[in-house]
Tab-separated table of C-alpha atoms (C1' of nucleotides) in Angstrom:
chain	number	residue	atom	x	y	z
A	386	MET	CA	-7.747	44.210	0.360
A	387	THR	CA	-8.081	41.451	-2.147
A	388	ASN	CA	-7.083	42.456	-5.665
A	389	PRO	CA	-9.327	40.524	-8.069
A	390	GLN	CA	-6.849	40.923	-10.930
A	391	ALA	CA	-4.105	39.189	-8.963
A	392	VAL	CA	-6.032	35.989	-8.287
A	393	ALA	CA	-6.087	34.194	-11.654
A	394	PRO	CA	-2.338	34.543	-12.427
A	395	LEU	CA	-1.394	33.239	-8.987
A	396	LEU	CA	-3.866	30.378	-9.153
A	397	LEU	CA	-2.987	29.306	-12.704
A	398	ALA	CA	0.739	29.294	-11.897
A	399	TRP	CA	-0.017	27.052	-8.930
A	400	TYR	CA	-2.249	24.820	-11.060
A	401	ASP	CA	0.488	24.368	-13.657
A	402	ARG	CA	2.663	22.840	-10.936
A	403	HIS	CA	0.112	21.004	-8.810
A	404	ARG	CA	-2.814	19.979	-11.007
A	405	ARG	CA	-4.191	16.529	-10.297
A	406	ALA	CA	-4.017	13.908	-13.036
A	407	LEU	CA	-7.572	12.628	-13.436
A	408	PRO	CA	-8.953	10.189	-16.025
A	409	TRP	CA	-11.294	12.761	-17.575
A	410	ARG	CA	-8.737	15.535	-17.685
A	411	ALA	CA	-6.848	16.317	-20.887
A	412	LEU	CA	-3.071	16.377	-20.772
A	413	PRO	CA	-1.692	19.926	-20.559
A	414	GLY	CA	-1.938	21.651	-23.907
A	415	THR	CA	-4.352	19.114	-25.397
A	416	THR	CA	-8.099	19.354	-25.988
A	417	ALA	CA	-10.479	17.583	-23.646
A	418	ASP	CA	-13.141	15.233	-25.036
A	419	PRO	CA	-16.496	16.977	-24.398
A	420	TYR	CA	-18.242	13.655	-23.775
A	421	ARG	CA	-15.769	12.721	-21.062
A	422	VAL	CA	-15.862	16.192	-19.519
A	423	TRP	CA	-19.655	16.129	-19.377
A	424	LEU	CA	-19.846	12.577	-18.034
A	425	SER	CA	-17.292	13.319	-15.332
A	426	GLU	CA	-19.077	16.505	-14.290
A	427	VAL	CA	-22.370	14.685	-13.912
A	428	MET	CA	-20.790	11.802	-12.000
A	429	LEU	CA	-19.015	14.271	-9.729
A	430	GLN	CA	-22.211	16.050	-8.699
A	431	GLN	CA	-22.301	15.610	-4.924
A	432	THR	CA	-19.974	12.641	-5.345
A	433	THR	CA	-16.315	12.277	-4.407
A	434	VAL	CA	-13.474	11.916	-6.900
A	435	ALA	CA	-12.487	8.617	-5.269
A	436	ALA	CA	-15.963	7.170	-5.828
A	437	VAL	CA	-16.153	8.421	-9.408
A	438	LYS	CA	-12.794	7.273	-10.782
A	439	PRO	CA	-13.523	3.544	-11.221
A	440	ARG	CA	-17.122	4.202	-12.300
A	441	PHE	CA	-15.971	6.656	-14.934
A	442	GLU	CA	-13.501	4.177	-16.409
A	443	ALA	CA	-16.090	1.407	-16.540
A	444	TRP	CA	-18.686	3.693	-18.092
A	445	VAL	CA	-16.531	5.033	-20.934
A	446	ALA	CA	-15.343	1.502	-21.695
A	447	ARG	CA	-18.954	0.518	-22.250
A	448	TRP	CA	-20.394	3.727	-23.707
A	449	PRO	CA	-17.500	5.763	-25.154
A	450	ASP	CA	-19.489	8.494	-26.894
A	451	PHE	CA	-22.860	10.204	-27.272
A	452	ALA	CA	-24.068	7.863	-30.017
A	453	SER	CA	-23.469	4.681	-28.014
A	454	LEU	CA	-25.057	6.125	-24.901
A	455	ALA	CA	-28.077	7.386	-26.846
A	456	ALA	CA	-28.624	3.810	-28.058
A	457	ALA	CA	-28.033	2.187	-24.660
A	458	ASP	CA	-30.556	-0.065	-22.959
A	459	ASP	CA	-32.198	1.820	-20.125
A	460	ALA	CA	-32.084	-1.052	-17.615
A	461	ASP	CA	-28.370	-1.557	-18.344
A	462	VAL	CA	-27.710	2.110	-17.745
A	463	MET	CA	-29.541	2.169	-14.422
A	464	ALA	CA	-27.849	-1.027	-13.244
A	465	THR	CA	-24.450	0.361	-14.217
A	466	TRP	CA	-25.137	3.493	-12.185
A	467	ALA	CA	-26.288	1.465	-9.153
A	468	GLY	CA	-24.530	2.494	-5.951
A	469	LEU	CA	-23.577	5.976	-7.177
A	470	GLY	CA	-26.767	7.588	-5.905
A	471	TYR	CA	-28.942	10.403	-7.241
A	472	TYR	CA	-30.301	8.092	-9.912
A	473	ALA	CA	-32.025	10.842	-11.898
A	474	ARG	CA	-28.513	11.641	-13.118
A	475	ALA	CA	-28.340	8.344	-15.027
A	476	ARG	CA	-31.741	8.821	-16.604
A	477	ASN	CA	-30.858	12.388	-17.589
A	478	LEU	CA	-27.533	11.238	-19.034
A	479	VAL	CA	-29.331	9.038	-21.538
A	480	ALA	CA	-31.948	11.716	-22.268
A	481	ALA	CA	-29.228	14.295	-22.921
A	482	ALA	CA	-27.301	11.918	-25.186
A	483	LYS	CA	-30.481	11.289	-27.175
A	484	ALA	CA	-31.039	15.055	-27.446
A	485	VAL	CA	-27.476	15.606	-28.667
A	486	VAL	CA	-27.993	13.003	-31.387
A	487	ALA	CA	-31.531	14.048	-32.334
A	488	ASP	CA	-31.424	17.832	-31.927
A	489	HIS	CA	-27.751	18.796	-32.299
A	490	GLY	CA	-26.495	16.568	-35.098
A	491	GLY	CA	-24.514	14.426	-32.697
A	492	ALA	CA	-22.271	17.308	-31.618
A	493	PHE	CA	-22.349	18.644	-28.074
A	494	PRO	CA	-23.427	22.301	-27.905
A	495	THR	CA	-20.502	24.575	-27.119
A	496	ASP	CA	-22.230	27.538	-25.512
A	497	GLU	CA	-23.439	27.700	-21.966
A	498	ALA	CA	-27.031	28.713	-22.764
A	499	THR	CA	-27.639	25.772	-25.113
A	500	LEU	CA	-25.911	23.338	-22.780
A	501	ARG	CA	-28.242	24.532	-20.049
A	502	THR	CA	-31.242	23.261	-22.034
A	503	LEU	CA	-30.069	19.631	-21.842
A	504	PRO	CA	-31.538	17.470	-19.048
A	505	GLY	CA	-29.280	17.223	-16.020
A	506	LEU	CA	-27.184	20.261	-16.938
A	507	GLY	CA	-27.833	23.018	-14.431
A	508	ALA	CA	-26.017	26.299	-13.890
A	509	TYR	CA	-22.853	24.681	-12.590
A	510	THR	CA	-22.467	21.864	-15.116
A	511	ALA	CA	-23.289	23.997	-18.153
A	512	ALA	CA	-20.677	26.551	-17.096
A	513	ALA	CA	-18.097	23.881	-16.279
A	514	VAL	CA	-18.510	22.096	-19.620
A	515	ALA	CA	-18.437	25.367	-21.592
A	516	ALA	CA	-15.206	26.357	-19.866
A	517	ILE	CA	-13.405	23.023	-19.576
A	518	ALA	CA	-14.412	21.360	-22.840
A	519	PHE	CA	-14.734	24.428	-25.060
A	520	GLY	CA	-12.553	27.125	-23.510
A	521	ARG	CA	-15.444	29.534	-23.095
A	522	ARG	CA	-15.256	32.105	-20.359
A	523	ALA	CA	-17.897	31.017	-17.840
A	524	VAL	CA	-18.458	31.681	-14.164
A	525	VAL	CA	-18.129	28.230	-12.630
A	526	VAL	CA	-19.396	28.024	-9.064
A	527	ASP	CA	-19.502	24.756	-7.154
A	528	ALA	CA	-19.143	24.086	-3.428
A	529	ASN	CA	-15.346	24.363	-3.670
A	530	VAL	CA	-15.525	27.718	-5.408
A	531	GLU	CA	-18.084	28.956	-2.891
A	532	ARG	CA	-15.726	28.116	-0.083
A	533	VAL	CA	-12.609	29.565	-1.723
A	534	VAL	CA	-14.336	32.780	-2.752
A	535	ALA	CA	-16.174	33.262	0.540
A	536	ARG	CA	-12.799	33.091	2.292
A	537	LEU	CA	-10.896	35.114	-0.306
A	538	PHE	CA	-13.291	38.047	0.050
A	539	ALA	CA	-14.332	37.314	3.650
A	540	ILE	CA	-17.983	37.089	2.679
A	541	ARG	CA	-19.686	36.436	6.002
A	542	ASP	CA	-23.332	36.168	5.018
A	543	PRO	CA	-24.522	32.579	5.423
A	544	LEU	CA	-25.370	30.286	2.537
A	545	PRO	CA	-27.592	30.036	0.653
A	546	GLY	CA	-28.226	33.806	0.800
A	547	ALA	CA	-24.568	34.581	0.100
A	548	ARG	CA	-24.697	32.878	-3.305
A	549	VAL	CA	-25.441	36.109	-5.158
A	550	ALA	CA	-22.411	37.875	-3.680
A	551	ILE	CA	-20.199	34.822	-4.141
A	552	ARG	CA	-21.140	34.492	-7.773
A	553	ALA	CA	-20.449	38.189	-8.400
A	554	ALA	CA	-17.056	37.882	-6.723
A	555	THR	CA	-16.256	34.754	-8.754
A	556	ASP	CA	-17.094	36.666	-11.910
A	557	ARG	CA	-14.580	39.346	-10.896
A	558	VAL	CA	-11.715	36.889	-10.500
A	559	THR	CA	-12.472	34.704	-13.565
A	560	PRO	CA	-10.030	35.360	-16.437
A	561	ASP	CA	-10.926	35.574	-20.131
A	562	ALA	CA	-8.181	33.131	-21.080
A	563	ARG	CA	-7.811	29.622	-19.633
A	564	ALA	CA	-11.274	29.739	-18.035
A	565	GLY	CA	-11.402	25.938	-17.943
A	566	ASP	CA	-8.047	25.630	-16.214
A	567	PHE	CA	-9.092	28.373	-13.823
A	568	ALA	CA	-12.267	26.516	-12.857
A	569	GLN	CA	-10.412	23.259	-12.326
A	570	ALA	CA	-7.702	25.090	-10.395
A	571	MET	CA	-10.298	26.533	-8.035
A	572	MET	CA	-11.705	23.058	-7.464
A	573	ASP	CA	-8.276	21.507	-6.915
A	574	LEU	CA	-7.471	24.301	-4.476
A	575	GLY	CA	-10.737	23.792	-2.633
A	576	SER	CA	-10.236	20.050	-2.529
A	577	GLY	CA	-6.619	19.975	-1.390
A	578	ILE	CA	-5.714	23.304	0.237
A	579	CYS	CA	-8.758	25.419	1.019
A	580	THR	CA	-10.523	22.513	2.708
A	581	PRO	CA	-13.674	22.792	4.858
A	582	ARG	CA	-11.811	21.997	8.074
A	583	ALA	CA	-8.211	22.970	8.836
A	584	PRO	CA	-7.293	24.611	5.523
A	585	SER	CA	-3.573	24.643	4.609
A	586	CYS	CA	-3.310	28.403	4.310
A	587	LEU	CA	0.494	28.410	4.534
A	588	LEU	CA	0.628	26.391	1.307
A	589	CYS	CA	-2.040	28.437	-0.467
A	590	PRO	CA	-0.972	30.440	-3.525
A	591	LEU	CA	-3.686	32.985	-2.729
A	592	ASN	CA	-2.884	33.583	0.937
A	593	ALA	CA	-1.422	37.050	0.317
A	594	GLU	CA	-4.712	38.067	-1.294
A	595	CYS	CA	-7.045	36.289	1.119
A	596	ALA	CA	-9.145	38.512	3.370
A	597	GLY	CA	-10.419	35.508	5.313
A	598	TYR	CA	-6.866	34.419	6.114
A	599	ARG	CA	-5.811	37.928	7.107
A	600	GLN	CA	-8.827	38.340	9.372
A	601	GLY	CA	-8.338	34.930	10.999
A	602	ALA	CA	-10.475	31.778	11.293
A	603	PRO	CA	-11.043	31.255	7.547
A	604	GLU	CA	-12.250	27.739	8.381
A	605	ARG	CA	-15.446	29.321	9.664
A	606	LEU	CA	-16.341	30.469	6.149
A	607	PRO	CA	-18.662	30.124	4.415
A	608	ALA	CA	-21.259	30.282	7.172
A	609	LYS	CA	-24.277	28.091	6.628
A	610	ALA	CA	-27.877	28.225	7.721
A	611	THR	CA	-28.649	25.661	10.391
A	612	LYS	CA	-30.270	22.541	9.015
A	613	LYS	CA	-33.308	20.719	10.283
A	614	ALA	CA	-33.105	17.370	12.038
A	615	LYS	CA	-33.492	14.297	9.861
A	616	PRO	CA	-36.653	12.305	10.553
A	617	ARG	CA	-36.535	8.541	11.047
A	618	ARG	CA	-38.826	6.235	9.143
A	619	TYR	CA	-39.598	2.546	9.283
A	620	GLY	CA	-40.488	-0.013	6.682
A	621	THR	CA	-40.423	-3.651	5.649
A	622	ILE	CA	-38.390	-5.308	2.896
A	623	PHE	CA	-39.848	-8.515	1.451
A	624	TRP	CA	-37.555	-11.346	0.431
A	625	VAL	CA	-39.623	-13.747	-1.679
A	626	GLN	CA	-37.629	-16.800	-2.697
A	627	ARG	CA	-38.644	-19.455	-5.218
A	628	GLY	CA	-35.991	-22.103	-5.605
A	629	ASP	CA	-32.717	-20.331	-6.405
A	630	ASP	CA	-34.461	-17.104	-7.465
A	631	VAL	CA	-35.598	-14.040	-5.567
A	632	LEU	CA	-38.343	-11.624	-6.545
A	633	LEU	CA	-37.170	-8.216	-7.758
A	634	VAL	CA	-39.347	-5.312	-8.814
A	635	ARG	CA	-38.677	-2.091	-10.691
A	636	ARG	CA	-39.369	1.092	-8.782
A	637	PRO	CA	-41.408	3.869	-10.389
A	638	ASP	CA	-39.396	6.235	-12.582
A	639	LYS	CA	-40.150	9.238	-10.407
A	640	GLY	CA	-39.139	9.618	-6.799
A	641	LEU	CA	-36.686	7.941	-4.496
A	642	LEU	CA	-34.436	5.352	-6.200
A	643	GLY	CA	-36.562	5.980	-9.286
A	644	GLY	CA	-36.328	3.419	-12.056
A	645	MET	CA	-34.063	1.135	-10.070
A	646	ARG	CA	-34.384	-2.610	-9.667
A	647	ALA	CA	-35.254	-3.333	-6.033
A	648	LEU	CA	-36.551	-5.745	-3.459
A	649	PRO	CA	-40.275	-5.203	-2.788
A	650	THR	CA	-41.026	-2.896	0.133
A	651	GLY	CA	-44.093	-1.675	1.902
A	652	PRO	CA	-44.741	1.957	2.867
A	653	TRP	CA	-42.028	3.954	4.621
A	654	VAL	CA	-43.705	5.586	7.575
A	655	GLU	CA	-43.319	6.981	11.084
A	656	VAL	CA	-44.078	3.691	12.870
A	657	ALA	CA	-43.115	0.160	11.874
A	658	PRO	CA	-45.685	-1.014	9.298
A	659	ALA	CA	-45.216	-4.786	9.647
A	660	LEU	CA	-46.546	-6.583	6.573
A	661	ASP	CA	-48.412	-3.747	4.878
A	662	GLY	CA	-47.755	-3.791	1.156
A	663	ALA	CA	-46.581	-7.390	0.896
A	664	PRO	CA	-46.175	-8.418	-2.771
A	665	VAL	CA	-47.676	-11.896	-2.283
A	666	ASP	CA	-49.766	-13.788	0.247
A	667	ALA	CA	-47.371	-15.972	2.188
A	668	GLU	CA	-46.336	-17.195	5.592
A	669	TRP	CA	-43.847	-14.458	6.390
A	670	ALA	CA	-40.958	-15.089	8.748
A	671	MET	CA	-39.822	-11.844	10.354
A	672	ARG	CA	-36.070	-11.585	10.802
A	673	ASN	CA	-34.598	-9.944	13.862
A	674	VAL	CA	-31.876	-7.860	12.276
A	675	ALA	CA	-33.000	-4.590	10.765
A	676	VAL	CA	-31.255	-2.815	7.915
A	677	SER	CA	-30.406	0.808	8.641
A	678	HIS	CA	-29.786	3.294	5.888
A	679	GLY	CA	-29.315	7.027	5.740
A	680	PHE	CA	-30.694	9.102	2.906
A	681	THR	CA	-30.068	12.803	2.466
A	682	HIS	CA	-33.308	13.866	4.117
A	683	PHE	CA	-34.288	10.940	6.350
A	684	ASP	CA	-32.910	7.814	8.007
A	685	ILE	CA	-34.727	4.534	7.694
A	686	GLU	CA	-34.815	1.223	9.516
A	687	LEU	CA	-36.159	-1.723	7.595
A	688	THR	CA	-37.302	-5.064	8.923
A	689	LEU	CA	-36.801	-8.123	6.737
A	690	ALA	CA	-39.766	-10.386	5.998
A	691	VAL	CA	-38.941	-13.681	4.306
A	692	ALA	CA	-41.140	-16.123	2.394
A	693	MET	CA	-39.405	-19.267	1.140
A	694	GLY	CA	-40.394	-22.285	-0.888
A	695	GLN	CA	-44.043	-21.379	-1.304
A	696	ALA	CA	-46.018	-21.207	-4.511
A	697	HIS	CA	-46.217	-17.658	-5.823
A	698	HIS	CA	-48.313	-16.962	-8.873
A	699	ALA	CA	-49.161	-13.895	-10.901
A	700	VAL	CA	-46.456	-11.862	-9.258
A	701	ASP	CA	-45.505	-8.558	-10.834
A	702	GLY	CA	-41.707	-8.539	-11.076
A	703	GLU	CA	-38.735	-10.655	-12.149
A	704	TRP	CA	-37.389	-13.821	-10.605
A	705	TRP	CA	-33.696	-13.114	-10.345
A	706	PRO	CA	-31.006	-15.790	-9.754
A	707	ILE	CA	-29.652	-15.228	-6.270
A	708	ALA	CA	-26.182	-16.236	-7.411
A	709	ASP	CA	-26.245	-13.303	-9.870
A	710	LEU	CA	-27.639	-10.705	-7.493
A	711	ASP	CA	-24.465	-8.630	-7.799
A	712	ARG	CA	-25.420	-7.982	-11.398
A	713	ALA	CA	-28.957	-6.830	-10.697
A	714	GLY	CA	-27.813	-3.288	-10.008
A	715	LEU	CA	-29.528	-2.886	-6.660
A	716	PRO	CA	-29.229	0.431	-4.828
A	717	THR	CA	-27.115	0.191	-1.691
A	718	LEU	CA	-30.102	-0.060	0.628
A	719	PHE	CA	-31.272	-3.283	-1.037
A	720	ALA	CA	-27.773	-4.640	-1.475
A	721	LYS	CA	-27.407	-4.308	2.311
A	722	ALA	CA	-30.651	-6.192	2.889
A	723	ALA	CA	-29.676	-8.965	0.477
A	724	ALA	CA	-26.291	-9.288	2.144
A	725	ALA	CA	-27.970	-9.593	5.538
A	726	ILE	CA	-30.271	-12.346	4.284
A	727	LEU	CA	-27.518	-14.256	2.531
A	728	ARG	CA	-25.235	-14.072	5.558
A	729	ARG	CA	-28.110	-15.843	7.335
A	730	ASP	CA	-27.641	-13.557	10.320
A	731	ALA	CA	-30.937	-11.820	9.905
B	1297	DT	C1'	-36.683	29.915	-1.655
B	1298	DA	C1'	-37.228	25.266	0.172
B	1299	DT	C1'	-37.343	20.511	-0.450
B	1300	DA	C1'	-36.446	15.940	-2.631
B	1301	DC	C1'	-32.946	13.298	-4.190
B	1302	DG	C1'	-27.881	8.586	-2.459
B	1303	DT	C1'	-23.791	7.278	-0.941
B	1304	DG	C1'	-19.439	6.525	1.490
B	1305	DG	C1'	-15.507	8.487	3.774
B	1306	DA	C1'	-13.485	11.496	7.303
B	1307	DA	C1'	-13.261	13.299	11.895
C	1179	DT	C1'	-21.942	7.031	17.006
C	1180	DT	C1'	-23.031	11.097	14.877
C	1181	DT	C1'	-22.270	14.758	11.907
C	1182	DC	C1'	-20.536	16.779	7.984
C	1183	DC	C1'	-20.081	16.968	3.433
C	1184	DA	C1'	-18.587	16.002	-1.973
C	1185	DA	C1'	-17.328	19.044	-9.152
C	1186	DG	C1'	-25.844	19.982	-8.028
C	1187	DT	C1'	-30.430	19.601	-10.450
C	1188	DA	C1'	-35.356	19.704	-10.731
C	1189	DT	C1'	-39.460	21.377	-9.119
DNA sequence: TATACGTGGAA
DNA sequence: TTTCCAAGTAT
């Protein structure tokens, strides 16, 4: 049987030897900067460490603290986030920074419940910040912890139903002291040892306590409910060129790619919509190469429609220099389309 | 509880 | 090529 009391000492001893050095992590024995801890946690939501590292460095160089971020230009923030995905995170980052300045005297709240009231801080992030930045005991459960704990206690119920039991078990193994190190140790273990496929159980500091390992096939845990098939949609992207400029629009704040600069598109529907939703009247030239892109809940194929060198008046949007398109902050979907056009292979 | 919400890397 | 999935949150 797994002894809950044995887990934290084993894991923390392992962490002291094997912890990863990450830009947002304090050196051992020093205090982490709450701003950096929070920013890193938000960037890391559903996003890999490798993708976050360079973005984190660039962000803190530009906006090093709550005050600077609270005063940031919204379009700059969204463009700086471009390519990271889940764009509501960027909008919520600014909103939370404003709330810290306006409602909390410029100091980040230190308790989980108050942190939870800030936009973009859910159960996981509030607990992680309370533990990592402020040393509070908090039950920190992310996908790594779910996997480690499901295996440690051989919890066989499938997610998401198993979350209640997993959280209770995590509570039982979380220590009063070093709660932040414990949370990060669980995540390092999940990332490097207790991996989704082919976990390195022989190297695991918890293997003697692990019911999943003892029972065999720990890689099968946690079980997950079967997911539905992703639908496929079709749409048209409009490339409207006037001299050396191209027409960009800003997408509505709510919804997919909300608030992001973008190329104009028509509706995204079950069958190819041709020129529905064109931003101007023009002689459109349809390109042969489609842009394919996968979102979390659907795949899409987009046809490119091009209008060049025609007079376009009273257009709602910005004329953006094509040579500076890299700086427009386009989401990946539109960056792909622009690249296809500019390669002239479309 | 279920669904919307991005992206890129690994296998 | 396809599938999985990564430090989740909001509604």
